[in-house]
PDB file of C-alpha atoms in Angstrom:
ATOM      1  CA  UNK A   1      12.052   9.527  30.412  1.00 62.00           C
ATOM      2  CA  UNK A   2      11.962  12.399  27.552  1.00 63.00           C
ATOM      3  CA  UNK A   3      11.562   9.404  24.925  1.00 68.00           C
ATOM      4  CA  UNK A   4       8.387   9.537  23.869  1.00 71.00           C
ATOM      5  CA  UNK A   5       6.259   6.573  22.311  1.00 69.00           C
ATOM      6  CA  UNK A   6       8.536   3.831  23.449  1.00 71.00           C
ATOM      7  CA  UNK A   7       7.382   0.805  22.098  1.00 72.00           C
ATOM      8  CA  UNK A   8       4.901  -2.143  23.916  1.00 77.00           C
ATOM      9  CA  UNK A   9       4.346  -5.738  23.510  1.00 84.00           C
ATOM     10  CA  UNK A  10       2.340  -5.535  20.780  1.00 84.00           C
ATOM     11  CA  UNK A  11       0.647  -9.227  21.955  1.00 87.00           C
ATOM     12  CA  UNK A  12      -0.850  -7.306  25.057  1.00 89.00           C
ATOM     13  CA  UNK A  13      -1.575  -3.596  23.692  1.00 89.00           C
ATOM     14  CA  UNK A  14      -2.655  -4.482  20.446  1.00 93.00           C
ATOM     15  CA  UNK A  15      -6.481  -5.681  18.425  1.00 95.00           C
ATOM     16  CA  UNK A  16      -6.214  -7.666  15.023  1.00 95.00           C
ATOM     17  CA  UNK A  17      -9.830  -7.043  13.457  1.00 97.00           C
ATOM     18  CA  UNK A  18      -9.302  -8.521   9.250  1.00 97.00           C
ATOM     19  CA  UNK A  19      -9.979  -5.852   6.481  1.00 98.00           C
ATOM     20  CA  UNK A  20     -13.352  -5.132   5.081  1.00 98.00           C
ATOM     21  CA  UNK A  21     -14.700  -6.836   8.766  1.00 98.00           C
ATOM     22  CA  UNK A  22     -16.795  -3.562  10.351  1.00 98.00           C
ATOM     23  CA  UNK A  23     -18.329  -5.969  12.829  1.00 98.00           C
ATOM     24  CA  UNK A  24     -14.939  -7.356  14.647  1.00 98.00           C
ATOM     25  CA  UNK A  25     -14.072  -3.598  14.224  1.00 98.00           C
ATOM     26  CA  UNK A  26     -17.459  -2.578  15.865  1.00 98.00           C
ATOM     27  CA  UNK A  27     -16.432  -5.447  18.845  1.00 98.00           C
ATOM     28  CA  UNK A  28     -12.879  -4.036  19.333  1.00 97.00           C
ATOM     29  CA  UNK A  29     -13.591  -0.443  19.918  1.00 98.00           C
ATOM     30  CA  UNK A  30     -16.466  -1.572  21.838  1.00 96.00           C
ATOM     31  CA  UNK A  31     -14.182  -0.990  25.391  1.00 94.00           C
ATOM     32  CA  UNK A  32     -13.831   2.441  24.376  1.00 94.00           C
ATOM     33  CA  UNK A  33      -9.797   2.045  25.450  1.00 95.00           C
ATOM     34  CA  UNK A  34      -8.694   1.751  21.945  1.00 96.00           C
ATOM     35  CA  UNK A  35      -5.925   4.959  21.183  1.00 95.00           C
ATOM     36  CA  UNK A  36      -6.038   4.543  17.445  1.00 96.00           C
ATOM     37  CA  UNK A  37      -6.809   2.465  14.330  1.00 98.00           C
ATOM     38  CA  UNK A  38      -3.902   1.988  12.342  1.00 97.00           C
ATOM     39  CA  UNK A  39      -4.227   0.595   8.677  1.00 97.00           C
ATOM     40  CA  UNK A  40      -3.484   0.995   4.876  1.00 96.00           C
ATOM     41  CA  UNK A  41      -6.360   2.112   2.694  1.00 97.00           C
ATOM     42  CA  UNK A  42      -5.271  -0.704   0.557  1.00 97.00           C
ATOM     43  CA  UNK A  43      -3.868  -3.635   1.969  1.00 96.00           C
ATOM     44  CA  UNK A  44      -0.260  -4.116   0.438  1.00 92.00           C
ATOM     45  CA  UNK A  45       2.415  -6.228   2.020  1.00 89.00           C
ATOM     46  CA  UNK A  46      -0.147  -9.515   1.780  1.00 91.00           C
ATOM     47  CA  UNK A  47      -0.608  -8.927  -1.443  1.00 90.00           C
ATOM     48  CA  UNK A  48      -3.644  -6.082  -2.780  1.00 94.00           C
ATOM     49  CA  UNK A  49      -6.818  -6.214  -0.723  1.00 97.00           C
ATOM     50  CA  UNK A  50      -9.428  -3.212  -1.999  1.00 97.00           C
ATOM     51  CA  UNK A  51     -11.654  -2.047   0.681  1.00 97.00           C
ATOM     52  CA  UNK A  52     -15.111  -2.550   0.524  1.00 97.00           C
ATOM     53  CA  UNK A  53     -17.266  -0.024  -0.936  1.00 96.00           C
ATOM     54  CA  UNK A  54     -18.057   2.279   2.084  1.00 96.00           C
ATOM     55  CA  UNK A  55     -15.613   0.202   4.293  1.00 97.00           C
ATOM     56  CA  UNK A  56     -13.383   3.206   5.229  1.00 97.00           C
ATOM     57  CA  UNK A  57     -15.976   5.390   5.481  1.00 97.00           C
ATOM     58  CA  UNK A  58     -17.751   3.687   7.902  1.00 97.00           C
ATOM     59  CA  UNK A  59     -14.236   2.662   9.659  1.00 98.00           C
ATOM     60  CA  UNK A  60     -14.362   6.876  10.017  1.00 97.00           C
ATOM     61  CA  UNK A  61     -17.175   7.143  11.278  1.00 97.00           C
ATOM     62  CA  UNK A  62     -16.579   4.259  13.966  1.00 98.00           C
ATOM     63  CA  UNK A  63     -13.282   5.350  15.001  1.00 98.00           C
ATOM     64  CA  UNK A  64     -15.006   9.151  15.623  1.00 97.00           C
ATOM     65  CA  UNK A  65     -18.163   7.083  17.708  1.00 97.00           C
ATOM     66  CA  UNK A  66     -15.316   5.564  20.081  1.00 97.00           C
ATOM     67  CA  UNK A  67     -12.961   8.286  20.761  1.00 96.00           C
ATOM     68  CA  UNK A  68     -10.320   6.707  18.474  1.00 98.00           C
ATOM     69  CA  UNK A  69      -7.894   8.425  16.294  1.00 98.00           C
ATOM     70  CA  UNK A  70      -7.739   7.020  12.398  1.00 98.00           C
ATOM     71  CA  UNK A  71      -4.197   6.308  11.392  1.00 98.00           C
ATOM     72  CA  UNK A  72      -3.767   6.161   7.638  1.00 97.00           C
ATOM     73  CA  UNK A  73      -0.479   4.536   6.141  1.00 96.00           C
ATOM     74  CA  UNK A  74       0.097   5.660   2.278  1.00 95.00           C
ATOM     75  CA  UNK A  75       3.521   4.182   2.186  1.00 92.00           C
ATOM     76  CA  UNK A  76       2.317   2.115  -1.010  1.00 92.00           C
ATOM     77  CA  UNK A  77      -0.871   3.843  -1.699  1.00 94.00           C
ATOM     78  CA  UNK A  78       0.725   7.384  -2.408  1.00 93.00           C
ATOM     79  CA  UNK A  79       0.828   6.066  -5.828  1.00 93.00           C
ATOM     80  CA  UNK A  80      -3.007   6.514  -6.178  1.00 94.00           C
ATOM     81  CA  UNK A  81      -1.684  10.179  -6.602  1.00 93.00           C
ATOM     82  CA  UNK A  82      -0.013  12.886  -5.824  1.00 90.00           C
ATOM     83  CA  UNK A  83      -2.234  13.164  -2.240  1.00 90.00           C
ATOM     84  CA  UNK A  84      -2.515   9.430  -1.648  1.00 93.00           C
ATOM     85  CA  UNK A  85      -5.329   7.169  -1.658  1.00 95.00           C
ATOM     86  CA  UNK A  86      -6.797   9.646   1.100  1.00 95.00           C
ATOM     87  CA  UNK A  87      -7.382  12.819  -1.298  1.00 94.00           C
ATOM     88  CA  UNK A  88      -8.683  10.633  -4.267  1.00 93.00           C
ATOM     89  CA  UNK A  89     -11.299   8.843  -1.924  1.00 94.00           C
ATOM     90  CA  UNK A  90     -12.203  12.276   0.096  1.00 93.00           C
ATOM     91  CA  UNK A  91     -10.840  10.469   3.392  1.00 94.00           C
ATOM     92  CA  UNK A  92     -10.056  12.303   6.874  1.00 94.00           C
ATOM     93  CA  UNK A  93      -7.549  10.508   8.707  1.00 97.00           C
ATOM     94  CA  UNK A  94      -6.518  12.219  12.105  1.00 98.00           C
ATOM     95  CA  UNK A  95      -2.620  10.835  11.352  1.00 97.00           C
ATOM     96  CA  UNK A  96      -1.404  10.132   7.663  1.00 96.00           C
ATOM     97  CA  UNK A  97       2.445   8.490   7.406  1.00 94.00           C
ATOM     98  CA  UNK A  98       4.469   8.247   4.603  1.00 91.00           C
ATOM     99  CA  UNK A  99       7.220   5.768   3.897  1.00 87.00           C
ATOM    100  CA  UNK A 100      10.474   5.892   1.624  1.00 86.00           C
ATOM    101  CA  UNK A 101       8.587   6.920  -1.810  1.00 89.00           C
ATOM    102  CA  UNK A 102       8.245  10.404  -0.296  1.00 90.00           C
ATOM    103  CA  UNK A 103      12.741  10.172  -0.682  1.00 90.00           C
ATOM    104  CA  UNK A 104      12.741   8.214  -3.844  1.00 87.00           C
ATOM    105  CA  UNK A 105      12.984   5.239  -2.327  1.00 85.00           C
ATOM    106  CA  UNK A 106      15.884   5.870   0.209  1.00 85.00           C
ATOM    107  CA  UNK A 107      15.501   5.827   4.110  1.00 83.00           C
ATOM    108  CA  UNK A 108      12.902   9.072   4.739  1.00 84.00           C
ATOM    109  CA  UNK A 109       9.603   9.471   6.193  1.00 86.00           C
ATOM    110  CA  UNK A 110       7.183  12.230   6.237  1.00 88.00           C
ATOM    111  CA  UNK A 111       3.810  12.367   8.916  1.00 90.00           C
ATOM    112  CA  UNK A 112       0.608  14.557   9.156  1.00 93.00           C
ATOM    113  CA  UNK A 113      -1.917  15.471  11.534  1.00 96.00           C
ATOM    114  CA  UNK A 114      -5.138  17.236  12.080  1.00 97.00           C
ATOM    115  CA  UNK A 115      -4.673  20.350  14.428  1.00 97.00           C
ATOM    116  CA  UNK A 116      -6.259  19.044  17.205  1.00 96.00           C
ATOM    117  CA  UNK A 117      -3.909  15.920  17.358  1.00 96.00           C
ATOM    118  CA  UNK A 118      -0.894  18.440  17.154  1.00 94.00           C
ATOM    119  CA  UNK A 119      -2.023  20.414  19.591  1.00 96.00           C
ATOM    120  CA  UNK A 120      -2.351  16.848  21.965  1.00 92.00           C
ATOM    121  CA  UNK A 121       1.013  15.838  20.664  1.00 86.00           C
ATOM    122  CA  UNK A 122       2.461  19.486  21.839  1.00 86.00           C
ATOM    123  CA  UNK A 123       0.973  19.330  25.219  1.00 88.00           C
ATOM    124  CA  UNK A 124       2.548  15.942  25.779  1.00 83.00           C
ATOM    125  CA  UNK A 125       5.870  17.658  24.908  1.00 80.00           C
ATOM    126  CA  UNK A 126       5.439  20.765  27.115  1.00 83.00           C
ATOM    127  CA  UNK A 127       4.953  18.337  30.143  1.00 83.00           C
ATOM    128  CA  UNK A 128       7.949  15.841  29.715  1.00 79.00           C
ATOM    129  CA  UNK A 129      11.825  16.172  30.534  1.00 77.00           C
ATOM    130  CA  UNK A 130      13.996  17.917  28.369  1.00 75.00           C
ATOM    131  CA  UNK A 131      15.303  16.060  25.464  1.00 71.00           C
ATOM    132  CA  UNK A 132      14.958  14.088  23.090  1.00 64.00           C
ATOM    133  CA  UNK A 133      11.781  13.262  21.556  1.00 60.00           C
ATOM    134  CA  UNK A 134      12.776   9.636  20.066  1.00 59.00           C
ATOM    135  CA  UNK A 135      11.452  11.098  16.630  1.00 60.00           C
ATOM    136  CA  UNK A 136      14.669  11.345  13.879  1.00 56.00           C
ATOM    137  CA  UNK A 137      17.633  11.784  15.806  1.00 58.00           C
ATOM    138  CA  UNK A 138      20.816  10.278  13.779  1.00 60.00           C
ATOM    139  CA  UNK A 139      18.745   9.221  10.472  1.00 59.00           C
ATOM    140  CA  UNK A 140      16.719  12.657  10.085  1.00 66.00           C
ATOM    141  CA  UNK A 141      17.862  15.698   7.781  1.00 68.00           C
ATOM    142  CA  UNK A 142      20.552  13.862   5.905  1.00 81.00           C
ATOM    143  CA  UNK A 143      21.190  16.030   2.282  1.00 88.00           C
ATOM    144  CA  UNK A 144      20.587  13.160  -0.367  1.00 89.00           C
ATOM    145  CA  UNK A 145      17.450  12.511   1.365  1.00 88.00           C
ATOM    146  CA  UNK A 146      16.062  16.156   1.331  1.00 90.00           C
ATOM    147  CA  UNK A 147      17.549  16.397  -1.866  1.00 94.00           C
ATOM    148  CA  UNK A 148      15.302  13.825  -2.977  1.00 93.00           C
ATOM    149  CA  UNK A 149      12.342  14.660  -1.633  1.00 93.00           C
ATOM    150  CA  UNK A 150      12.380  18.076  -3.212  1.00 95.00           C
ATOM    151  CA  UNK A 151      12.782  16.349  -6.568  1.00 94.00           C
ATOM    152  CA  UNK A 152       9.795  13.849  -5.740  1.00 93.00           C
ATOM    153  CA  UNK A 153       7.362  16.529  -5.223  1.00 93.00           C
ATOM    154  CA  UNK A 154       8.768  19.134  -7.657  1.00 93.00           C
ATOM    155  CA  UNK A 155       9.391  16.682 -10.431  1.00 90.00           C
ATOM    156  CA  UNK A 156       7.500  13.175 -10.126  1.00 90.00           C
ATOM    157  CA  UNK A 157       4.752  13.760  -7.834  1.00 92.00           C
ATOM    158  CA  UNK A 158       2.789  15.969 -10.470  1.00 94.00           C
ATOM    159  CA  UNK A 159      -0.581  15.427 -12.293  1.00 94.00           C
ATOM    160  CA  UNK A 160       0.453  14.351 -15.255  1.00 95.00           C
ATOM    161  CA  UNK A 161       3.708  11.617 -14.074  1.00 95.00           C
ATOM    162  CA  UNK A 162       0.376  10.474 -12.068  1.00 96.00           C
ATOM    163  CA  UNK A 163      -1.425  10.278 -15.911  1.00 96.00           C
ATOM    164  CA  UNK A 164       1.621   9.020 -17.179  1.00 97.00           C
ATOM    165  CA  UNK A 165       1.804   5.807 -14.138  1.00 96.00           C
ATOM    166  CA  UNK A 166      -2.239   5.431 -14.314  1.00 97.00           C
ATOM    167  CA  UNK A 167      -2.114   4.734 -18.478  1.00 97.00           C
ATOM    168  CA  UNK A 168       0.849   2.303 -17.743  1.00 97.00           C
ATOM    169  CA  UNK A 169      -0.461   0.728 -15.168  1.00 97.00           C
ATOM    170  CA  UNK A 170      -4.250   0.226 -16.992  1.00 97.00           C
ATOM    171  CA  UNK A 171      -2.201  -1.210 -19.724  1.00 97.00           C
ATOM    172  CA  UNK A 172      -0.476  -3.862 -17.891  1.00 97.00           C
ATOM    173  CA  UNK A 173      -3.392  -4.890 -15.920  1.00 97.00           C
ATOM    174  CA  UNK A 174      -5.387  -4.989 -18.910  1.00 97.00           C
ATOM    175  CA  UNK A 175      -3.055  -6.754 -20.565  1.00 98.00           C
ATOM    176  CA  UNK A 176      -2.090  -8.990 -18.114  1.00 98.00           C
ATOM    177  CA  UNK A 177      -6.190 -10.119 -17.698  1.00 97.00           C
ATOM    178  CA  UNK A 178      -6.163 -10.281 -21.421  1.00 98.00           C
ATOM    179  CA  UNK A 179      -2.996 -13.513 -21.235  1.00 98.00           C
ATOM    180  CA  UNK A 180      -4.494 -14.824 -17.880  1.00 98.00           C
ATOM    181  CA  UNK A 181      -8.065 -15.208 -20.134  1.00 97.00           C
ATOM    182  CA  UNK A 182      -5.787 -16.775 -23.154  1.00 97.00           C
ATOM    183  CA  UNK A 183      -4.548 -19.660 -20.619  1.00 97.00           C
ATOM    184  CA  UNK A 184      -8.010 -20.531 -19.509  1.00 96.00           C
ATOM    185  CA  UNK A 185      -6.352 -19.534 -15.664  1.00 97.00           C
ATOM    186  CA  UNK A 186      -8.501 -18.518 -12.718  1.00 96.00           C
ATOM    187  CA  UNK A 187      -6.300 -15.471 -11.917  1.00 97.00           C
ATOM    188  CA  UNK A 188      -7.017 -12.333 -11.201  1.00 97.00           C
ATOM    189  CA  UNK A 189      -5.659  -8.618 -11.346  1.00 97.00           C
ATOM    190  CA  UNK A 190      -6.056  -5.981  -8.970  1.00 95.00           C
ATOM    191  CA  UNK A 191      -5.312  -2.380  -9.619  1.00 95.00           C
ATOM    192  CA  UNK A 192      -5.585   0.791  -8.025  1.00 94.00           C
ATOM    193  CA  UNK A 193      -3.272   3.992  -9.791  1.00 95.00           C
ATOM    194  CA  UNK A 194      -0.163   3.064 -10.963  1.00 96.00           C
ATOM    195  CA  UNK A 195       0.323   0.006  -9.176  1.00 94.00           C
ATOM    196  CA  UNK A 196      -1.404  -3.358 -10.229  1.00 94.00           C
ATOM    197  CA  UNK A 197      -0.368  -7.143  -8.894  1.00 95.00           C
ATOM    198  CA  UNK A 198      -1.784 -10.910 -10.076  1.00 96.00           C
ATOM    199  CA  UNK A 199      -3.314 -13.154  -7.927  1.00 96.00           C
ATOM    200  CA  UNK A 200      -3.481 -16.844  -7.954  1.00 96.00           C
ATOM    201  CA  UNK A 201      -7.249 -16.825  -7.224  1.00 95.00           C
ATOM    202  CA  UNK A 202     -10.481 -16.590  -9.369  1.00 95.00           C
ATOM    203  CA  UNK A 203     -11.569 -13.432  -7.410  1.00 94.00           C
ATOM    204  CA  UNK A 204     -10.140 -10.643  -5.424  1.00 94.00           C
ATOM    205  CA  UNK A 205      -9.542 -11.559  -1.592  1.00 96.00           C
ATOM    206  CA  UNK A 206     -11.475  -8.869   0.934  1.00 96.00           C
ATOM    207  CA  UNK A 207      -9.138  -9.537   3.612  1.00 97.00           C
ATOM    208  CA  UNK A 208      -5.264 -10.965   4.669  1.00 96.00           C
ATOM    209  CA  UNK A 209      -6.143 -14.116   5.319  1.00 96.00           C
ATOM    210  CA  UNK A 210      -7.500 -14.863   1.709  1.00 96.00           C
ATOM    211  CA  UNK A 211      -5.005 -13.124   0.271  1.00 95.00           C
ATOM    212  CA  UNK A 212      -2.517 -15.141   1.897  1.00 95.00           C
ATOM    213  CA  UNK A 213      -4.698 -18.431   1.020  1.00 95.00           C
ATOM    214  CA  UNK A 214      -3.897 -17.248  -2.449  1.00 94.00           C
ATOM    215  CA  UNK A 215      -0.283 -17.610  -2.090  1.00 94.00           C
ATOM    216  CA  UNK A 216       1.265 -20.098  -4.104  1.00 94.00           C
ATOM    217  CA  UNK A 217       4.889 -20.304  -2.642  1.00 92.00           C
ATOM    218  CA  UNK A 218       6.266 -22.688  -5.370  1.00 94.00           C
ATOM    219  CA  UNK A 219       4.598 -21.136  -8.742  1.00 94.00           C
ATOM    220  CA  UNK A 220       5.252 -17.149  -7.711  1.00 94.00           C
ATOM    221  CA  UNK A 221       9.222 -17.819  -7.589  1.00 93.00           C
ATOM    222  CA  UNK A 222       8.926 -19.962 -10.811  1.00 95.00           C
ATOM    223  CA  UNK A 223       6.930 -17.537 -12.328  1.00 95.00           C
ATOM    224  CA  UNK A 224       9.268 -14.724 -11.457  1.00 94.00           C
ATOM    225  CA  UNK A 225      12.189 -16.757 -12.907  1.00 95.00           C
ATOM    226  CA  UNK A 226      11.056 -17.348 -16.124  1.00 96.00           C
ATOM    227  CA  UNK A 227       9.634 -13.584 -17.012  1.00 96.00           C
ATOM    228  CA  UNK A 228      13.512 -12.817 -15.375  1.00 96.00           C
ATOM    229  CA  UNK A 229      14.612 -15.142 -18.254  1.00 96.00           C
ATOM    230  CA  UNK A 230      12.511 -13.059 -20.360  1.00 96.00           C
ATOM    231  CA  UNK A 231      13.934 -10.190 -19.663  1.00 95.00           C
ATOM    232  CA  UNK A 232      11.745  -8.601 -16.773  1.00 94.00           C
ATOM    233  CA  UNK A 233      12.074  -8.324 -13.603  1.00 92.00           C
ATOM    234  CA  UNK A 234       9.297  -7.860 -10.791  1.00 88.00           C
ATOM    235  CA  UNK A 235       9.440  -6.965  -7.225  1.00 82.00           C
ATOM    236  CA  UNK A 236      10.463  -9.878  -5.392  1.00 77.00           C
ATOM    237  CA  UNK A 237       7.812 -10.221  -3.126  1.00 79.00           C
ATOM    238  CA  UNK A 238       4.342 -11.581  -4.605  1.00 84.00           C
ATOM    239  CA  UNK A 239       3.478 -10.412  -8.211  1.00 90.00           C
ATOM    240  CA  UNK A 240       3.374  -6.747  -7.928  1.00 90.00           C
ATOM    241  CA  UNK A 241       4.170  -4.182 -10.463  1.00 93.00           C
ATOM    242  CA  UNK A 242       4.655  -0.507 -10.123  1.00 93.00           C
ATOM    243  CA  UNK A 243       4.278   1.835 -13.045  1.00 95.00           C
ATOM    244  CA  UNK A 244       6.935   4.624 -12.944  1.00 92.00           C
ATOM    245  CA  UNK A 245       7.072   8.100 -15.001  1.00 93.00           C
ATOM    246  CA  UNK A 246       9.896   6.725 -16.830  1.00 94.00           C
ATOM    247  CA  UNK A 247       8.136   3.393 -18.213  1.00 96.00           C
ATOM    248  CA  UNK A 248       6.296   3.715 -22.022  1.00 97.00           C
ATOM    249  CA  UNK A 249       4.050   1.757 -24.176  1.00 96.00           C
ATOM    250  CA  UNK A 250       7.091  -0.019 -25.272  1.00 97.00           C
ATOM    251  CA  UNK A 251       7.974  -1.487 -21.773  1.00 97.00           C
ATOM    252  CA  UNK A 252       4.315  -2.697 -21.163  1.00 97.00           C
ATOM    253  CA  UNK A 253       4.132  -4.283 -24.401  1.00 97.00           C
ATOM    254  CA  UNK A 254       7.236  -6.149 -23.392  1.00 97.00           C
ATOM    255  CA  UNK A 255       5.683  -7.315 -19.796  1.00 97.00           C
ATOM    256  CA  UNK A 256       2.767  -8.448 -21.434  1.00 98.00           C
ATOM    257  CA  UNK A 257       4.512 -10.248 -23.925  1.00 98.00           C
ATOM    258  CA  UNK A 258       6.947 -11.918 -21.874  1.00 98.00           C
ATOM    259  CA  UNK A 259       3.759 -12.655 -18.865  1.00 97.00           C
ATOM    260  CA  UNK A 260       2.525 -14.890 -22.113  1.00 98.00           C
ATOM    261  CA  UNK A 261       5.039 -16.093 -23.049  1.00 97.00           C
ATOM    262  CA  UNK A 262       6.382 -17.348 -19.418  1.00 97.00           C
ATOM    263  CA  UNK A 263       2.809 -19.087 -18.964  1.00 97.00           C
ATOM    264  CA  UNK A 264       3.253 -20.941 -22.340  1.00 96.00           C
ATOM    265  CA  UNK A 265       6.796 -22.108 -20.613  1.00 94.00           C
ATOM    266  CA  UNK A 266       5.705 -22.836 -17.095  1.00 93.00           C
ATOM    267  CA  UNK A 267       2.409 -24.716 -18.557  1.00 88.00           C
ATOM    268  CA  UNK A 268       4.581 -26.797 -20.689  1.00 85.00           C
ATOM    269  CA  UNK A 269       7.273 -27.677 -18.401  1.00 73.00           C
TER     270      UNK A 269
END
């Protein structure tokens, strides 16, 4: 009884509304029994979707009209900079989370809240059993992972690694459009800080489902292979690529190089 949160059936206490879609957001939280909006400022894991311009700002001001809390998720957007996607666009989520790059990578989380939210979250607290609160428990505190996050925001999470990643990552992308022109492919790049990813489609998708329409299941494997054979290796999971404070001019050259190259290969094969 002290756990707290304890997960639902997602199929029964749960509202898909696509990105960029402020009407089917408008007709979920229409009931008025929605608890929270939960979403990245970017969409990631289907491959990049930029919001809208305004989108999030109006997603603010709906969530406020129906008693809803915003829930922001930076896991892959704290690369915008050293406050997230959230202090470069001005945003005011009520709950921000953080995934592993706050550790470097390793198993580590780090959450926020407004103090109104804390205050709710304390009350809930007061007024349960003793115990646990399901939050941490054997995983939390370990020393390599607050090792590492003192590192991250003493050492890599400053300005100007953030400079560093952004020039990097404005090269690559740049470059990248430069090759995708060359080979006459409808492609595009999308980019926000240090982190940039190519897209089999002639424009960028607004939403999950056209980014997933954009999937090409049997080129993005091939094309991973052959810049591997080249010497570079991406993410294994659709075409993204993260600029770090150790890459250089050198390594993007070499990217860019071997992205051309590859296409001459795969177009000829």
């Amino acid at each position: 009884p002290s756990l707290l949160g304890q997960v639902h059936d997602l199929t029964t206490t749960t509202r898909v509304v696509e990105f960029n879609d402020l009407d089917g957001l408008r007709a979920a939280l229409a009931a008025g029994d929605v608890a929270c909006v939960l979403t990245e400022p970017v969409l990631t894991n289907i491959g990049m979707v930029l919001p809208e311009p305004g989108f999030l700002q109006a997603v603010r001001a709906l969530t406020r009209e129906h008693g809803a809390l915003l829930v922001m998720d930076e896991t892959h957007t704290l690369s915008c900079g050293p406050g997230g996607y959230c202090r470069a666009n001005d945003l005011q989520p009520d709950v921000l989370i953080l995934g592993k790059p706050i550790a470097g990578g390793t198993p580590g989380a780090a959450y926020g809240f407004t103090t109104q939210v804390g205050a709710r979250m304390q009350a809930v607290k007061t007024a349960s059993p003793p115990g646990h609160s399901g939050i941490g428990t054997t995983l939390s505190a370990g020393l390599l992972t607050l090792r590492l996050m003192r590192t991250m925001l003493a050492d890599v999470m400053t300005e100007a690694a953030y400079a560093h990643m952004f020039a990097i990552a404005n090269r690559v992308a740049d470059g990248l459009e430069r090759v995708i022109a060359n080979h006459g492919l409808r492609w595009t790049v999308t980019r926000i800080g240090a982190r940039c990813e190519v897209q089999f489609a002639p424009q960028r998708p607004r939403n999950g489902s056209e980014a997933r329409a954009a999937f090409d299941d049997a080129l993005e494997p091939a094309l991973q292979l052959a810049l591997l054979n080249r010497g570079v290796l991406l993410t294994p999971f659709h075409n993204m690529l993260l600029a770090s404070p150790a890459h250089t001019e050198s390594d993007a050259h070499a990217l860019i190089s071997a992205f051309d190259d590859a296409l001459t290969g795969l177009k000829n094969a």
